PDB file of C-alpha atoms in Angstrom:
ATOM      1  CA  MET B   6      -0.004   0.000  -0.006  1.00 96.00           C
ATOM      2  CA  ASN B   7       1.287   3.446  -0.975  1.00 94.00           C
ATOM      3  CA  ILE B   8       0.692   6.276   1.471  1.00 96.00           C
ATOM      4  CA  ILE B   9       0.988   9.833   0.164  1.00 94.00           C
ATOM      5  CA  ILE B  10       1.085  12.777   2.599  1.00 95.00           C
ATOM      6  CA  THR B  11       0.671  16.390   1.463  1.00 95.00           C
ATOM      7  CA  PRO B  12       0.203  19.715   3.234  1.00 95.00           C
ATOM      8  CA  SER B  13      -3.443  20.137   4.190  1.00 96.00           C
ATOM      9  CA  PHE B  14      -5.134  23.065   2.438  1.00 97.00           C
ATOM     10  CA  THR B  15      -8.902  23.313   2.349  1.00 98.00           C
ATOM     11  CA  ALA B  16     -11.551  25.661   0.970  1.00 98.00           C
ATOM     12  CA  THR B  17     -15.337  25.792   1.182  1.00 98.00           C
ATOM     13  CA  VAL B  18     -17.403  27.836  -1.244  1.00 98.00           C
ATOM     14  CA  THR B  19     -21.160  28.417  -1.093  1.00 96.00           C
ATOM     15  CA  ILE B  20     -22.946  29.524  -4.234  1.00 96.00           C
ATOM     16  CA  GLY B  21     -26.626  30.497  -4.303  1.00 94.00           C
ATOM     17  CA  MET B  22     -28.928  28.428  -6.519  1.00 96.00           C
ATOM     18  CA  GLU B  23     -31.041  31.496  -7.385  1.00 92.00           C
ATOM     19  CA  LEU B  24     -30.009  33.405 -10.514  1.00 91.00           C
ATOM     20  CA  GLY B  25     -29.438  36.910  -9.184  1.00 84.00           C
ATOM     21  CA  TYR B  26     -32.453  37.968  -7.112  1.00 81.00           C
ATOM     22  CA  SER B  27     -34.838  36.671  -9.805  1.00 86.00           C
ATOM     23  CA  LYS B  28     -36.573  33.818  -7.970  1.00 87.00           C
ATOM     24  CA  GLN B  29     -35.430  31.561 -10.810  1.00 93.00           C
ATOM     25  CA  PHE B  30     -33.331  28.592  -9.762  1.00 95.00           C
ATOM     26  CA  TYR B  31     -30.958  26.206 -11.500  1.00 95.00           C
ATOM     27  CA  GLN B  32     -30.722  22.469 -10.706  1.00 96.00           C
ATOM     28  CA  LYS B  33     -27.797  20.696  -9.078  1.00 97.00           C
ATOM     29  CA  SER B  34     -27.304  18.677 -12.306  1.00 97.00           C
ATOM     30  CA  GLN B  35     -26.910  21.944 -14.287  1.00 97.00           C
ATOM     31  CA  PHE B  36     -24.382  23.154 -11.725  1.00 97.00           C
ATOM     32  CA  ILE B  37     -22.315  19.987 -11.968  1.00 98.00           C
ATOM     33  CA  ARG B  38     -22.240  20.257 -15.779  1.00 98.00           C
ATOM     34  CA  ILE B  39     -20.995  23.865 -15.530  1.00 98.00           C
ATOM     35  CA  LEU B  40     -18.479  22.969 -12.827  1.00 98.00           C
ATOM     36  CA  GLN B  41     -17.086  20.160 -14.995  1.00 98.00           C
ATOM     37  CA  GLU B  42     -16.675  22.548 -17.941  1.00 98.00           C
ATOM     38  CA  PHE B  43     -14.541  24.895 -15.820  1.00 97.00           C
ATOM     39  CA  GLN B  44     -12.612  21.956 -14.357  1.00 98.00           C
ATOM     40  CA  GLN B  45     -11.816  20.790 -17.893  1.00 98.00           C
ATOM     41  CA  GLN B  46     -10.531  24.270 -18.680  1.00 97.00           C
ATOM     42  CA  GLN B  47      -8.230  24.140 -15.638  1.00 98.00           C
ATOM     43  CA  ILE B  48      -6.936  20.731 -16.692  1.00 97.00           C
ATOM     44  CA  LYS B  49      -6.385  21.681 -20.341  1.00 98.00           C
ATOM     45  CA  GLU B  50      -4.894  25.143 -19.765  1.00 97.00           C
ATOM     46  CA  ARG B  51      -2.938  24.690 -16.525  1.00 96.00           C
ATOM     47  CA  LYS B  52      -2.875  20.942 -15.819  1.00 97.00           C
ATOM     48  CA  VAL B  53      -4.694  21.567 -12.522  1.00 97.00           C
ATOM     49  CA  TYR B  54      -6.930  18.795 -11.209  1.00 97.00           C
ATOM     50  CA  LEU B  55      -9.157  20.393  -8.579  1.00 97.00           C
ATOM     51  CA  SER B  56     -11.870  18.005  -7.440  1.00 95.00           C
ATOM     52  CA  ALA B  57     -14.849  19.240  -5.479  1.00 97.00           C
ATOM     53  CA  CYS B  58     -17.264  17.636  -3.034  1.00 98.00           C
ATOM     54  CA  VAL B  59     -20.677  19.007  -4.056  1.00 98.00           C
ATOM     55  CA  SER B  60     -23.619  19.160  -1.651  1.00 98.00           C
ATOM     56  CA  GLU B  61     -26.805  21.137  -1.295  1.00 98.00           C
ATOM     57  CA  CYS B  62     -27.525  23.341   1.730  1.00 97.00           C
ATOM     58  CA  GLU B  63     -29.569  26.362   2.737  1.00 96.00           C
ATOM     59  CA  ILE B  64     -28.285  29.734   3.864  1.00 93.00           C
ATOM     60  CA  VAL B  65     -30.600  31.285   6.424  1.00 93.00           C
ATOM     61  CA  LEU B  66     -30.551  34.944   7.484  1.00 88.00           C
ATOM     62  CA  SER B  67     -33.609  36.670   8.866  1.00 85.00           C
ATOM     63  CA  GLY B  68     -36.337  36.311   6.184  1.00 82.00           C
ATOM     64  CA  GLN B  69     -34.003  34.746   3.659  1.00 83.00           C
ATOM     65  CA  VAL B  70     -33.812  30.974   3.235  1.00 88.00           C
ATOM     66  CA  GLU B  71     -31.915  30.389   0.046  1.00 90.00           C
ATOM     67  CA  PRO B  72     -30.821  27.059  -1.384  1.00 96.00           C
ATOM     68  CA  HIS B  73     -27.101  26.920  -2.095  1.00 97.00           C
ATOM     69  CA  ILE B  74     -24.522  24.571  -3.494  1.00 98.00           C
ATOM     70  CA  LYS B  75     -21.613  23.986  -1.190  1.00 98.00           C
ATOM     71  CA  LEU B  76     -18.234  23.033  -2.621  1.00 98.00           C
ATOM     72  CA  ASP B  77     -15.523  21.552  -0.446  1.00 98.00           C
ATOM     73  CA  PHE B  78     -11.966  21.392  -1.776  1.00 98.00           C
ATOM     74  CA  ILE B  79      -8.852  19.716  -0.395  1.00 97.00           C
ATOM     75  CA  ASN B  80      -5.269  19.617  -1.514  1.00 97.00           C
ATOM     76  CA  TYR B  81      -5.786  16.193  -3.050  1.00 96.00           C
ATOM     77  CA  PRO B  82      -2.616  14.073  -2.582  1.00 96.00           C
ATOM     78  CA  LYS B  83      -2.811  12.566  -6.091  1.00 94.00           C
ATOM     79  CA  PHE B  84      -2.618  16.065  -7.638  1.00 96.00           C
ATOM     80  CA  PRO B  85      -1.026  18.244  -4.926  1.00 96.00           C
ATOM     81  CA  LEU B  86      -0.634  21.993  -5.254  1.00 97.00           C
ATOM     82  CA  GLU B  87       1.349  24.592  -3.352  1.00 97.00           C
ATOM     83  CA  GLU B  88      -0.819  26.737  -1.084  1.00 98.00           C
ATOM     84  CA  LYS B  89      -0.666  29.858  -3.262  1.00 98.00           C
ATOM     85  CA  GLN B  90      -1.679  27.959  -6.401  1.00 98.00           C
ATOM     86  CA  PHE B  91      -4.382  26.044  -4.535  1.00 98.00           C
ATOM     87  CA  LYS B  92      -5.972  29.326  -3.400  1.00 98.00           C
ATOM     88  CA  GLU B  93      -5.628  30.947  -6.830  1.00 98.00           C
ATOM     89  CA  GLU B  94      -7.260  27.969  -8.558  1.00 98.00           C
ATOM     90  CA  VAL B  95     -10.135  27.793  -6.059  1.00 98.00           C
ATOM     91  CA  GLU B  96     -10.682  31.537  -6.461  1.00 98.00           C
ATOM     92  CA  TRP B  97     -10.542  31.337 -10.263  1.00 98.00           C
ATOM     93  CA  LEU B  98     -13.037  28.518 -10.370  1.00 98.00           C
ATOM     94  CA  SER B  99     -15.340  30.227  -7.842  1.00 98.00           C
ATOM     95  CA  VAL B 100     -15.381  33.518  -9.742  1.00 98.00           C
ATOM     96  CA  GLN B 101     -16.108  31.702 -13.025  1.00 98.00           C
ATOM     97  CA  LEU B 102     -19.075  29.962 -11.363  1.00 98.00           C
ATOM     98  CA  MET B 103     -20.132  33.243  -9.730  1.00 97.00           C
ATOM     99  CA  ASN B 104     -20.294  34.978 -13.108  1.00 96.00           C
ATOM    100  CA  LYS B 105     -21.907  32.086 -15.015  1.00 96.00           C
ATOM    101  CA  LEU B 106     -24.591  31.626 -12.328  1.00 96.00           C
ATOM    102  CA  GLU B 107     -25.340  35.367 -11.940  1.00 94.00           C
ATOM    103  CA  GLN B 108     -24.297  35.638  -8.298  1.00 95.00           C
ATOM    104  CA  ASN B 109     -23.657  39.047  -6.759  1.00 93.00           C
ATOM    105  CA  ARG B 110     -21.333  37.671  -4.098  1.00 94.00           C
ATOM    106  CA  ILE B 111     -19.704  34.508  -2.925  1.00 95.00           C
ATOM    107  CA  VAL B 112     -17.673  33.596   0.121  1.00 96.00           C
ATOM    108  CA  ILE B 113     -14.677  31.298   0.169  1.00 98.00           C
ATOM    109  CA  VAL B 114     -13.595  29.921   3.537  1.00 98.00           C
ATOM    110  CA  PHE B 115      -9.973  28.806   3.311  1.00 98.00           C
ATOM    111  CA  HIS B 116      -8.105  26.929   6.028  1.00 96.00           C
ATOM    112  CA  ASN B 117      -6.555  30.235   7.206  1.00 97.00           C
ATOM    113  CA  GLU B 118      -8.747  33.099   5.939  1.00 98.00           C
ATOM    114  CA  THR B 119     -12.180  34.005   4.588  1.00 98.00           C
ATOM    115  CA  LYS B 120     -12.648  35.964   1.383  1.00 98.00           C
ATOM    116  CA  MET B 121     -15.816  37.516  -0.018  1.00 97.00           C
ATOM    117  CA  PHE B 122     -16.070  38.399  -3.707  1.00 97.00           C
ATOM    118  CA  GLU B 123     -18.725  41.013  -4.380  1.00 95.00           C
ATOM    119  CA  LYS B 124     -19.866  42.696  -7.637  1.00 93.00           C
ATOM    120  CA  ASN B 125     -21.897  45.387  -5.863  1.00 89.00           C
ATOM    121  CA  GLU B 126     -23.366  46.150  -2.472  1.00 86.00           C
ATOM    122  CA  ALA B 127     -26.968  45.098  -3.314  1.00 78.00           C
ATOM    123  CA  ILE B 128     -28.609  42.920  -0.669  1.00 77.00           C
ATOM    124  CA  ASP B 129     -31.349  40.342  -1.163  1.00 71.00           C
ATOM    125  CA  PRO B 130     -34.568  42.284  -0.426  1.00 70.00           C
ATOM    126  CA  ARG B 131     -35.858  39.367   1.700  1.00 66.00           C
ATOM    127  CA  ILE B 132     -33.264  40.007   4.411  1.00 66.00           C
TER     128      ILE B 132
END
């Protein structure tokens, strides 16, 4: 048995399933197809293999209960990255998804910091 040990870097991204504030939603299967397209781009252009654990969740704040997709990333030992590149690739992928899925903001929780990407200061009117 081969045991491979790499530095542990993690990231969690939550992306709303509502397109903008439109009350129109996409399906998890659509999300996975879009995610795979961007992953293929990373593989082809930069030889980066960034796998994601995909699950559904809800973000709750005051009057808002919005379905989200949650992505969990690790520094996968079969395709390890240095910390800087790991973060850059997670950020690149997240921003691509943010734009494609018409999100105003996303939050990425890394193992040592939290980053919010925001297009403008608009807030969901249900909050």
